[in-house]
Coordinates of N, CA and C in Angstrom, one line a residue:
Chain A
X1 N 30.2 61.4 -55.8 CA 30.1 61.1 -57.2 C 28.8 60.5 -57.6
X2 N 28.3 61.0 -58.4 CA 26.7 60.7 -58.9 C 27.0 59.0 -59.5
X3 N 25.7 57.8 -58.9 CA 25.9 57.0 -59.8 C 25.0 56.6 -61.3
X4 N 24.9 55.7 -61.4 CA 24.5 55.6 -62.8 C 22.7 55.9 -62.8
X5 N 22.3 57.1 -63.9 CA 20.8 57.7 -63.6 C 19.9 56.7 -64.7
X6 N 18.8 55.9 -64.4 CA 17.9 56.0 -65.4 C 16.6 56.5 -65.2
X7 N 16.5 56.7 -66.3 CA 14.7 58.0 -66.5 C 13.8 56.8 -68.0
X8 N 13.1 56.6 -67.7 CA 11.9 56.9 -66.4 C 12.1 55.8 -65.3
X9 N 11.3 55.7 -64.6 CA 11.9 54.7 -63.8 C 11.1 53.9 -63.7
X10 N 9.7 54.1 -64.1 CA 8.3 53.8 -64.4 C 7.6 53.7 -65.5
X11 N 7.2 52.8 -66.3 CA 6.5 53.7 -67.5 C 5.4 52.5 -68.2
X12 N 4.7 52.6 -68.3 CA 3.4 51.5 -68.8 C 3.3 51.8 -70.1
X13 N 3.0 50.9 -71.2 CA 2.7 50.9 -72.5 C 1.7 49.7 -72.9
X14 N 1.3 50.1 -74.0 CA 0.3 49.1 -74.9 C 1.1 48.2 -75.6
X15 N 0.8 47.2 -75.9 CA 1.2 46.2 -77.1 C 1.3 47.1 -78.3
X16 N 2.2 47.1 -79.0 CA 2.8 47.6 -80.4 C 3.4 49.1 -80.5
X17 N 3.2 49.8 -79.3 CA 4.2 51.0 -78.8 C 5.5 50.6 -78.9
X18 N 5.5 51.9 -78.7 CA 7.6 51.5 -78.7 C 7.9 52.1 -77.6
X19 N 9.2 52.4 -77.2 CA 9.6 52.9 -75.9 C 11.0 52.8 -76.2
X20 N 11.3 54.3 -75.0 CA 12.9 54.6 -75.4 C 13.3 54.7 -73.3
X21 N 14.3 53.9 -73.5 CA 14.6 54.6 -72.3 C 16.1 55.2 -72.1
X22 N 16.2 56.1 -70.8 CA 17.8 56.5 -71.2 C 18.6 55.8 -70.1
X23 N 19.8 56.5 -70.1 CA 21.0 55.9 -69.5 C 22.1 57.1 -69.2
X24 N 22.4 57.7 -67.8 CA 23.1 58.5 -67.7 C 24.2 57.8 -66.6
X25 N 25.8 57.4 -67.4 CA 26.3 56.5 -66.8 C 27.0 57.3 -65.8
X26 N 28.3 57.0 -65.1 CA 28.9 57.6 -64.0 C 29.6 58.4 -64.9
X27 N 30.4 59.8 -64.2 CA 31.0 60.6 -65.1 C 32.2 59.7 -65.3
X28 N 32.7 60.2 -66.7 CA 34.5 59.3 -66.9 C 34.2 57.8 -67.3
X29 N 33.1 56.9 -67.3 CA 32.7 55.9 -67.8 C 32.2 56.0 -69.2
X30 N 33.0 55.3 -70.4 CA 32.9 55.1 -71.4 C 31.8 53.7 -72.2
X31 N 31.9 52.7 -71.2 CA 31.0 51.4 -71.8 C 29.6 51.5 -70.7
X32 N 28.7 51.5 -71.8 CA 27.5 51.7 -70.9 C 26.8 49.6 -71.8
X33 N 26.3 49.3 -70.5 CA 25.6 48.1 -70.4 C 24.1 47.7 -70.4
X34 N 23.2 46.9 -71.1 CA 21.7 46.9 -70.8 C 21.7 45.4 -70.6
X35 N 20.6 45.1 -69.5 CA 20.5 43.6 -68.8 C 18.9 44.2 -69.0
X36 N 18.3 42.7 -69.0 CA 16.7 42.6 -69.0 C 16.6 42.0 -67.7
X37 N 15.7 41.9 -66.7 CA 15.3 41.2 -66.0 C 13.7 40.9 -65.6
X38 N 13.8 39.7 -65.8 CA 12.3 39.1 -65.7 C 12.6 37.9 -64.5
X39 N 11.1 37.6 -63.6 CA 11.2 36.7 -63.2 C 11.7 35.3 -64.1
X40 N 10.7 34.8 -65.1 CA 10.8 33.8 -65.7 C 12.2 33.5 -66.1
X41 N 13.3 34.4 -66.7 CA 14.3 34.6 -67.3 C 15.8 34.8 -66.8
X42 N 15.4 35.7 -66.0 CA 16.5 36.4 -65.0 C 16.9 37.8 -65.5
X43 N 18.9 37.7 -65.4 CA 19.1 38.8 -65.8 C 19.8 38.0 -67.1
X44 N 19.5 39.3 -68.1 CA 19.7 38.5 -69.6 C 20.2 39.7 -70.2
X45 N 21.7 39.9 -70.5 CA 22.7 40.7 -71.4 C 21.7 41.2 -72.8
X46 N 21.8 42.5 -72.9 CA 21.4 43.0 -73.8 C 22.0 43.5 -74.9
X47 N 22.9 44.4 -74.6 CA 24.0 45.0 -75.7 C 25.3 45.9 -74.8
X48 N 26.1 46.0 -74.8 CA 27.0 47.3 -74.6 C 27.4 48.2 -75.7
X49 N 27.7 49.7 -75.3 CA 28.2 50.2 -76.1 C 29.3 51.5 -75.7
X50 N 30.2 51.1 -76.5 CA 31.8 52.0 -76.1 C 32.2 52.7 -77.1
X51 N 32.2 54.1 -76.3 CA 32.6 55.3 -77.5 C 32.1 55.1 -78.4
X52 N 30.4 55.3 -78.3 CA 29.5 55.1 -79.4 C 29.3 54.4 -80.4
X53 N 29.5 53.1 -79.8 CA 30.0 52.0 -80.6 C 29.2 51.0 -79.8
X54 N 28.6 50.4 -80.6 CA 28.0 48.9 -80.1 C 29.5 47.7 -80.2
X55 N 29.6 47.2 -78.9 CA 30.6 46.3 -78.7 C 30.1 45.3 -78.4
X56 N 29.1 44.4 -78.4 CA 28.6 43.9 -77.7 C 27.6 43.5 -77.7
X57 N 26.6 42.4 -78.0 CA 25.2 42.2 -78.2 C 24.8 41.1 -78.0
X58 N 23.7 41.0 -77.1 CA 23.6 39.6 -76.6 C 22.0 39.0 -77.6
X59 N 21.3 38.3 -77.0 CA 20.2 36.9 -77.9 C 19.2 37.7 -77.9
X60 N 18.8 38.8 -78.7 CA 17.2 39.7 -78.7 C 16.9 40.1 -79.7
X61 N 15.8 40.4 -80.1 CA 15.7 40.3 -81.6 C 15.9 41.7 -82.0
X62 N 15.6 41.6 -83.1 CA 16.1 43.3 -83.4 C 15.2 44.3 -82.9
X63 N 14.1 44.0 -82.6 CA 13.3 45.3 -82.0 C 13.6 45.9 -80.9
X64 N 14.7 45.2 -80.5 CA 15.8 46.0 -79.5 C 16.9 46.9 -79.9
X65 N 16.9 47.8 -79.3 CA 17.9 48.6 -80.0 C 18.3 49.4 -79.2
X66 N 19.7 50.3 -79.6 CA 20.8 50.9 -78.6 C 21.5 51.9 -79.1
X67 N 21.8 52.8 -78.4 CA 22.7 53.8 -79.3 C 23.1 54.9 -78.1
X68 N 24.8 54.9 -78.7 CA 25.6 56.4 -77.0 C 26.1 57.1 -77.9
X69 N 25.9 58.2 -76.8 CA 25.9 59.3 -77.8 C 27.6 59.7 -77.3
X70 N 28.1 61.3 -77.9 CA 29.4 61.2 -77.7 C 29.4 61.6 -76.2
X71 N 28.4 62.0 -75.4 CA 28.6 62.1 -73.8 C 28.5 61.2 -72.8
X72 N 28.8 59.5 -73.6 CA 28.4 58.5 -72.7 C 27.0 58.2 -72.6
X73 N 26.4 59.2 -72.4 CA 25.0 58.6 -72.1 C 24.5 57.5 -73.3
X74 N 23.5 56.5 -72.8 CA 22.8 55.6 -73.8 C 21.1 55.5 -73.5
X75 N 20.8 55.2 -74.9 CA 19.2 55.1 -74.9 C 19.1 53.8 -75.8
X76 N 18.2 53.1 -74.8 CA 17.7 51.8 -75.5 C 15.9 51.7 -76.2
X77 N 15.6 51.4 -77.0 CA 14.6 51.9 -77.5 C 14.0 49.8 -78.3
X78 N 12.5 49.8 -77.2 CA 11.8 48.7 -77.8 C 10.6 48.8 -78.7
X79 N 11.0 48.7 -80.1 CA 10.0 48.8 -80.9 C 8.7 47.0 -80.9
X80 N 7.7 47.8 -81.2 CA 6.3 46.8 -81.4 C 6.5 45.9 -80.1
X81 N 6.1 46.7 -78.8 CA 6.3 46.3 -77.4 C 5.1 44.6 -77.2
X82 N 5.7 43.6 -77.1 CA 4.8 42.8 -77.0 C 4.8 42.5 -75.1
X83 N 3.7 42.0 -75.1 CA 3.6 41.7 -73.2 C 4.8 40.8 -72.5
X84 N 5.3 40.0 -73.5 CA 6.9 39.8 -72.5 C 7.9 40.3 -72.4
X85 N 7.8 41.7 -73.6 CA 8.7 42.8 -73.1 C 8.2 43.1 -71.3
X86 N 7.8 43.2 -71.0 CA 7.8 43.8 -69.6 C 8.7 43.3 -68.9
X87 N 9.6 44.3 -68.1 CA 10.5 43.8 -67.3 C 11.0 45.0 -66.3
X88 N 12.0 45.1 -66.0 CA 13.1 45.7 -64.9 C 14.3 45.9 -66.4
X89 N 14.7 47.2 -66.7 CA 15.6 46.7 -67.6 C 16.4 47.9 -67.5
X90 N 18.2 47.4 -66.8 CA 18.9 47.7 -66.0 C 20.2 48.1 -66.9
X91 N 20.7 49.4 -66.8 CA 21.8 50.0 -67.2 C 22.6 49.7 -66.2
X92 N 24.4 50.0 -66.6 CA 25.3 49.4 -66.1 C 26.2 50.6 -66.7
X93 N 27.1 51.0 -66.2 CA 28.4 51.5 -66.6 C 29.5 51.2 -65.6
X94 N 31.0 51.1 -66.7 CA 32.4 50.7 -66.4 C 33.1 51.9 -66.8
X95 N 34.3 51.8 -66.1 CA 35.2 52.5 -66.2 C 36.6 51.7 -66.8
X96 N 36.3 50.2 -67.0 CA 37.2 49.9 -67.3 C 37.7 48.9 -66.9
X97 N 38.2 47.8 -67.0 CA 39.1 46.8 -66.1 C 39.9 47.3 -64.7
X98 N 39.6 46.8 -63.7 CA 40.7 47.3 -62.4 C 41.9 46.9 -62.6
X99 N 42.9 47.1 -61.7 CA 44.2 46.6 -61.7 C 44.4 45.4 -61.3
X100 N 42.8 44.9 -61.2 CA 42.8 43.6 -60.9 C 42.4 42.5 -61.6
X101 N 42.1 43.3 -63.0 CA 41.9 42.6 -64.0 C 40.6 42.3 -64.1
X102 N 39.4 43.0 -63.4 CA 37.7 42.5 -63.1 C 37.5 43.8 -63.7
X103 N 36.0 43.8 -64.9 CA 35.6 44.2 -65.7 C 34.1 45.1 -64.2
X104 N 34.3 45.8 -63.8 CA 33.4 46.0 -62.4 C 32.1 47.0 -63.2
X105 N 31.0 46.7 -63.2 CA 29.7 47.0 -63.0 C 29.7 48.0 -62.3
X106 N 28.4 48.5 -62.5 CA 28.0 49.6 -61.4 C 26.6 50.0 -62.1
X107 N 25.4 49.7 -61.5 CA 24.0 49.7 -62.3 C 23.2 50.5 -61.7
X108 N 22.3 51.0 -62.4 CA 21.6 51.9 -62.3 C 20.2 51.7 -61.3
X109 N 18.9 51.8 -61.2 CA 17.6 51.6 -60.2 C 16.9 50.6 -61.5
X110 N 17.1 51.1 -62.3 CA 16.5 50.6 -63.4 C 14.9 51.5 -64.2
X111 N 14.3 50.5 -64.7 CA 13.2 51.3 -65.4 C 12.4 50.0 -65.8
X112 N 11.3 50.6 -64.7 CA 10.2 49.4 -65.1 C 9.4 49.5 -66.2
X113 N 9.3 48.9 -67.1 CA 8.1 48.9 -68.1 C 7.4 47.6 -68.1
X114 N 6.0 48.3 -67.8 CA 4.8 47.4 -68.0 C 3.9 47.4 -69.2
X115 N 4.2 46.1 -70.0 CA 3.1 46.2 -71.3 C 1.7 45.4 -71.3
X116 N 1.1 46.4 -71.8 CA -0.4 46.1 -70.9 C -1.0 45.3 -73.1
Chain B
X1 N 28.4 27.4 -73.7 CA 28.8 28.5 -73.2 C 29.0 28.6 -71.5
X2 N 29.3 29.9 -71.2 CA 29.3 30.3 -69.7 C 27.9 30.0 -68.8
X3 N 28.1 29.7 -67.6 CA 26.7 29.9 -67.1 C 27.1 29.6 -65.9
X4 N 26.6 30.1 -65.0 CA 26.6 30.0 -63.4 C 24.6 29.5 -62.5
X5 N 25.4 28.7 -61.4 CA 24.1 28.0 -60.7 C 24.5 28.3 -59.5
X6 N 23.3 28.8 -59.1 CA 22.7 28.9 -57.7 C 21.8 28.4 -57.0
X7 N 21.7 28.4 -55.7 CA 20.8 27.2 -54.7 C 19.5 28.1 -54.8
X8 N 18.3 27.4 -55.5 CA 17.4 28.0 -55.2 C 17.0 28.3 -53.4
X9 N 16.1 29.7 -53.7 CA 15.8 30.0 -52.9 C 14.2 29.8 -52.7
X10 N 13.6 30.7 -51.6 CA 14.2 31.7 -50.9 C 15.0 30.4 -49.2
X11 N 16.0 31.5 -49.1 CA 16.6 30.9 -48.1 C 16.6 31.9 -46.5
X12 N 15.4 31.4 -45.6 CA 14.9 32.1 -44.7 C 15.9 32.0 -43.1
X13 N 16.2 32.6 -42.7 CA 17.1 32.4 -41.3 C 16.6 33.4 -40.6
X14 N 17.4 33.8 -39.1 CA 16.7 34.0 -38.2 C 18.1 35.2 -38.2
X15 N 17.9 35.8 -37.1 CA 19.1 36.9 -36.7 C 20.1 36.4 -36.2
X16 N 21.7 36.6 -36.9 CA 22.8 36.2 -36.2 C 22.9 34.9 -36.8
X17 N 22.2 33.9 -37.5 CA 22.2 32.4 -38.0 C 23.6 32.9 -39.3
X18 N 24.1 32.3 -39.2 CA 25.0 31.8 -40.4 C 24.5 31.5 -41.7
X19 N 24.9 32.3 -42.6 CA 24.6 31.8 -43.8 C 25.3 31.2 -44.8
X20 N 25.2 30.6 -45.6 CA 25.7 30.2 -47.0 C 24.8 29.9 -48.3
X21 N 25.3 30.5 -49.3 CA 24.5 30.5 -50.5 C 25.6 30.2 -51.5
X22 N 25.7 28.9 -51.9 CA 25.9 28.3 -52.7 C 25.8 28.7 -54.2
X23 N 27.4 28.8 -54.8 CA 27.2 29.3 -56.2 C 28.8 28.5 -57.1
X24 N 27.9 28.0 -58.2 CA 29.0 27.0 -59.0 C 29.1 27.7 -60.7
X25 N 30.1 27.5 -61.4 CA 29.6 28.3 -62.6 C 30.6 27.3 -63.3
X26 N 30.3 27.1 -64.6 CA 30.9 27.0 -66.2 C 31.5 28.2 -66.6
X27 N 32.9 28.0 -67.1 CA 33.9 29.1 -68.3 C 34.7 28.4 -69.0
X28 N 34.9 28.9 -69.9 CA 36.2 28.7 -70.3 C 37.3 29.7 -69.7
X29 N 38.6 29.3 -69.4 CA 39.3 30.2 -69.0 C 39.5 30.5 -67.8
X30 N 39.7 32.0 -67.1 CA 39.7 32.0 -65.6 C 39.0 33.2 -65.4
X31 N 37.5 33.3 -65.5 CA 36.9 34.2 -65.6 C 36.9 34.8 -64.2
X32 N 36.4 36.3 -64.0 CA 36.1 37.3 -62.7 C 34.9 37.0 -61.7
X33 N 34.8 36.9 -60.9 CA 33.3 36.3 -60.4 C 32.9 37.2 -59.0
X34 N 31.6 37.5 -59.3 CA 31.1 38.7 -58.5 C 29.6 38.1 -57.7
X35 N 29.5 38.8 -56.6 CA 28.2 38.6 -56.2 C 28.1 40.2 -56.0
X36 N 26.7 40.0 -56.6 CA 25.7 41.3 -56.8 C 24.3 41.0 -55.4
X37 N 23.9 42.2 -54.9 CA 22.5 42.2 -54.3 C 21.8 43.0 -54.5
X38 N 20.8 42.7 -54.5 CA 19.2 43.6 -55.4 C 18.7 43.8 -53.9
X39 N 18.4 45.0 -53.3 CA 17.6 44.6 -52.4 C 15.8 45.5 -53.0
X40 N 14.8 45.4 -52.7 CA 13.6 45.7 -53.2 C 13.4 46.9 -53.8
X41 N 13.0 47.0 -55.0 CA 12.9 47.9 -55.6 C 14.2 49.0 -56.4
X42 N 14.9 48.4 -55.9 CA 16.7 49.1 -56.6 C 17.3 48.1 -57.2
X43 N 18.2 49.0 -58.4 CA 19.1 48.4 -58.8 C 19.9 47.4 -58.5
X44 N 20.8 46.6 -59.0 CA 22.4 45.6 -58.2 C 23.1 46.7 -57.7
X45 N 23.7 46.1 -56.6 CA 25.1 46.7 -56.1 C 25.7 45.5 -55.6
X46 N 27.1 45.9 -56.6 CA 28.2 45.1 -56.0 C 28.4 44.9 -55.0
X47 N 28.9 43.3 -53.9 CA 28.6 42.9 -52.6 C 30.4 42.7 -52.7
X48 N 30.8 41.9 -53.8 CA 32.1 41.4 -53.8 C 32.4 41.0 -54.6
X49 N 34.2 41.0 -54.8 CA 34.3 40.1 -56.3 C 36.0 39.6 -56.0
X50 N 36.1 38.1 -56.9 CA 37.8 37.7 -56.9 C 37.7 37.7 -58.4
X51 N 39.4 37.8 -58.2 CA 39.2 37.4 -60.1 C 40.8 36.4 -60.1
X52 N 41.1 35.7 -59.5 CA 41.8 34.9 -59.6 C 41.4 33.4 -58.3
X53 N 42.1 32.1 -58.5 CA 41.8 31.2 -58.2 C 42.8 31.7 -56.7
X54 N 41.5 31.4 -55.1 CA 42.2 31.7 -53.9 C 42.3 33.1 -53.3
X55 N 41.3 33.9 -54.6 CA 41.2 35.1 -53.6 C 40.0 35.1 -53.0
X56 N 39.7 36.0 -52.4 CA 38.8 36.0 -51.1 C 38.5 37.0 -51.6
X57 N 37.1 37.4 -51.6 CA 36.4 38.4 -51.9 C 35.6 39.1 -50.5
X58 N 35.6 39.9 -49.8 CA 34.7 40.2 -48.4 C 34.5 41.5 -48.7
X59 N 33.3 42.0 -48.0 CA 32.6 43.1 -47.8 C 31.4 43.3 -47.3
X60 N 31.2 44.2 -46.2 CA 30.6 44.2 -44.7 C 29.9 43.0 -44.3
X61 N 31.4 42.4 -43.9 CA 30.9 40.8 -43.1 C 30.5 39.5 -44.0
X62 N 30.3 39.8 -45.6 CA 30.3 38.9 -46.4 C 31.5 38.6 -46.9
X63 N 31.7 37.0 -47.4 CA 33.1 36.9 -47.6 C 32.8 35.6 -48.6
X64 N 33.6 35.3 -49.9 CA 33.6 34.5 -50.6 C 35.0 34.0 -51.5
X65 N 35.2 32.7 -51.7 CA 37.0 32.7 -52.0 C 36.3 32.0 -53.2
X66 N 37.4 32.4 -54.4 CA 37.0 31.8 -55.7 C 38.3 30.6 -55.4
X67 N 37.3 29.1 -55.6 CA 37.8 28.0 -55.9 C 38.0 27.4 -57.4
X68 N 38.9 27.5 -57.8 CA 38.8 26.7 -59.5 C 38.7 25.2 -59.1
X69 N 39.1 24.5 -58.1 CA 39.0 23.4 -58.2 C 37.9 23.1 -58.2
X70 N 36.7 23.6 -57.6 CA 35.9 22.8 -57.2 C 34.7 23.7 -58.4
X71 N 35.1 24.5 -59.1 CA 34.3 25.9 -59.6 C 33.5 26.2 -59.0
X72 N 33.4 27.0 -57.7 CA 32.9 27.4 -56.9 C 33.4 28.7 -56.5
X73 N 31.9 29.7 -56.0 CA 32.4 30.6 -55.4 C 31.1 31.1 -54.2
X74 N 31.5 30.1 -53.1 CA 29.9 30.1 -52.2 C 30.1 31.7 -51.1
X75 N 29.1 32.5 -51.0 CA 29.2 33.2 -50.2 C 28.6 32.7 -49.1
X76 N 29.4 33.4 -47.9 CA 28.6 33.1 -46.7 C 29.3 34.6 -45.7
X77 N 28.2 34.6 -44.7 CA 28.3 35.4 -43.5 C 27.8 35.1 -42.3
X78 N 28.9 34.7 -41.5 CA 28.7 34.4 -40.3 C 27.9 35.4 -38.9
X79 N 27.0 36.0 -39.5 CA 26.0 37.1 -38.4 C 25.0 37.6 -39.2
X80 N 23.8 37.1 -39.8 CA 22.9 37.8 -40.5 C 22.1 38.8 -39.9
X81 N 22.1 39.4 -40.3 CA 20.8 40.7 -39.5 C 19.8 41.0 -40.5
X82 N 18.7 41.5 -39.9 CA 17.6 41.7 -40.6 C 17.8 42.5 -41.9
X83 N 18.3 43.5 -41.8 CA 19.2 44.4 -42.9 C 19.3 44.0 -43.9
X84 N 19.8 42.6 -44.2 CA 20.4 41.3 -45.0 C 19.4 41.1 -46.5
X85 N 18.2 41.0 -45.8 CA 17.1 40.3 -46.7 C 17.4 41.0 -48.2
X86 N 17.7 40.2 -48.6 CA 17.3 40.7 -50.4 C 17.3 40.0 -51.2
X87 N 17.6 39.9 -52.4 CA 18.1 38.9 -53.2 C 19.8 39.0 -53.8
X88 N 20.4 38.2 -54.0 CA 21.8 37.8 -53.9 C 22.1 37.1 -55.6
X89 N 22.9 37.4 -56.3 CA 23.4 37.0 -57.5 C 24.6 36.7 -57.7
X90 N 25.0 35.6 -58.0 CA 26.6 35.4 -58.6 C 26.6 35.2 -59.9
X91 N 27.6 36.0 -59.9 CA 27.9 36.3 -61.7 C 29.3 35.9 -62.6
X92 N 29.5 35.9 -62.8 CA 30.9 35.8 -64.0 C 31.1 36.7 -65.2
X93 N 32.2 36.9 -65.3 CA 32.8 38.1 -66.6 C 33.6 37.2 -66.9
X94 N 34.2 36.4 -68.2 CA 34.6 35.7 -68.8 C 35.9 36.7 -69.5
X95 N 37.2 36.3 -69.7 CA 38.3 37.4 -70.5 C 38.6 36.9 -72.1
X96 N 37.3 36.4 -72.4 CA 37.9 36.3 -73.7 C 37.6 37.6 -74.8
X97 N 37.0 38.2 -74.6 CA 36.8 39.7 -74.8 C 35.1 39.8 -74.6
X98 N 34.6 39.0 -74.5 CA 32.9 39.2 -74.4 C 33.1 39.7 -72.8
X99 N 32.3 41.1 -72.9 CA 32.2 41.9 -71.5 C 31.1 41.8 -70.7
X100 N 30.0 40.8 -71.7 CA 28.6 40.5 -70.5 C 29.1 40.1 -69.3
X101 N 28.7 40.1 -68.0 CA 28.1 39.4 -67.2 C 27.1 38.2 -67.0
X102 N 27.5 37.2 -66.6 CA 26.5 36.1 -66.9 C 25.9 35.9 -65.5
X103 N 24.8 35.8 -65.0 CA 24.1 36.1 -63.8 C 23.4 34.5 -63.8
X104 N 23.6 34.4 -62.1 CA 22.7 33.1 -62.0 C 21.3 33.8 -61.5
X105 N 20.8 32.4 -60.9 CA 19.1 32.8 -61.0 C 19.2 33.9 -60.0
X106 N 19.6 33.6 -58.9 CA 19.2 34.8 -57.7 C 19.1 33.7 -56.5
X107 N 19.3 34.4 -55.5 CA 18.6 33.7 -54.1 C 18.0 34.5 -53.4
X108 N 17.0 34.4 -53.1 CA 16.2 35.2 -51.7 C 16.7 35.1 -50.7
X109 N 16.8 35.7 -49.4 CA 17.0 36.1 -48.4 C 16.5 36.1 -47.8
X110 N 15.7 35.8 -46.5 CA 15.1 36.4 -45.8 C 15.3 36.0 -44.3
X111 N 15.3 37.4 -43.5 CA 15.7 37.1 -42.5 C 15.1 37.9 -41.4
X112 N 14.4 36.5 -40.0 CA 13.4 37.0 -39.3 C 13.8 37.7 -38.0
X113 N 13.4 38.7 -37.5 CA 14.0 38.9 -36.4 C 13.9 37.9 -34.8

């Protein structure tokens, strides 16, 4: 079973670019997840979204942005990229609570952007 | 709010040394608690997880039991191998309907042959 794909996996930008990245979650997984990670910061909740639906949104300003389409997949898009946008910034998809009652992750390689 | 703490790192050992990495967290409630490992250049992958007070979480030779008493949920593995090195995260999922993950800093790994 394929796990969760993101594209690009690499990608360099200038200050005030924007940038989209995507999210191809596992098949049958409905809530797709975005985490930022920075040294300075760590890993820092971005937004989720279920059945194309933002459920979810964590401390970022609005030049962050999110949106799934009806095949699951999601694309996160950083407008007027400033230099501490740079990070590791890591998709996630769920299938769902287990019978165990744990909300279980499953993350993607991620997608480095560096803003120059 | 939520938040979880971990023993800074990096925490260096030798092959076969025993480890423990220390992890404590704040909830309200009786949240799910996971340790995630990053190893270089890849994504997290889930290592383990309990979601009630006294389960035991293990997976290849890692093992960790969620204590509510003490709010703790320290992993340890008694045989480290070089394999090991990465970095290590404990996390929490909180059930009051917020579905983030709350992630502590990380700990390094490292381990010499």
């Amino acid at each position: 079973k394929a796990g969760v794909t993101q594209t690009p996996r690499y990608l360099i930008k200038t200050r005030g670019q924007q940038v989209t990245l995507s999210c191809s979650p596992i098949s049958g997984h409905r809530s797709v997840s975005w985490y930022q990670q920075t040294p300075g910061q760590g890993l820092q909740f971005l937004f989720e979204y279920f059945s194309e639906t933002q459920r979810n949104k964590g401390n970022f300003p609005g030049r962050f942005s999110g949106r799934q389409f009806s095949n699951s997949r999601s694309e996160m898009n950083v407008s007027t990229l400033e230099l501490g946008d740079s990070a590791l910034y890591l998709c996630a998809s769920s299938g769902g609570q287990t019978s165990s009652g744990a909300n279980v992750l499953t993350f993607g390689a991620g997608s480095r952007l560096t803003v120059l | 709010g939520d938040s979880v703490t971990q023993m800074e790192g990096p925490v260096t050992l030798s092959e076969e040394a025993f480890l423990t990495i220390n992890c404590t967290y704040t909830a309200t409630g009786y949240p799910s608690l996971f340790w995630y490992v990053q190893y270089p250049g890849e994504g997290l992958q889930l290592l383990l997880k309990a979601t009630k007070a006294d389960d035991k979480g293990s997976n290849k030779g890692f093992e960790a039991t969620y204590r509510k008493e003490t709010t703790s949920f320290h992993l340890e593995k008694g045989s480290v191998q070089v394999s090991d090195s990465a970095v290590y995260f404990c996390a929490l999922s909180d059930r009051t309907g917020r579905r983030a993950l709350t992630f502590g800093s990380g700990t390094r790994l490292q381990v010499q042959p």
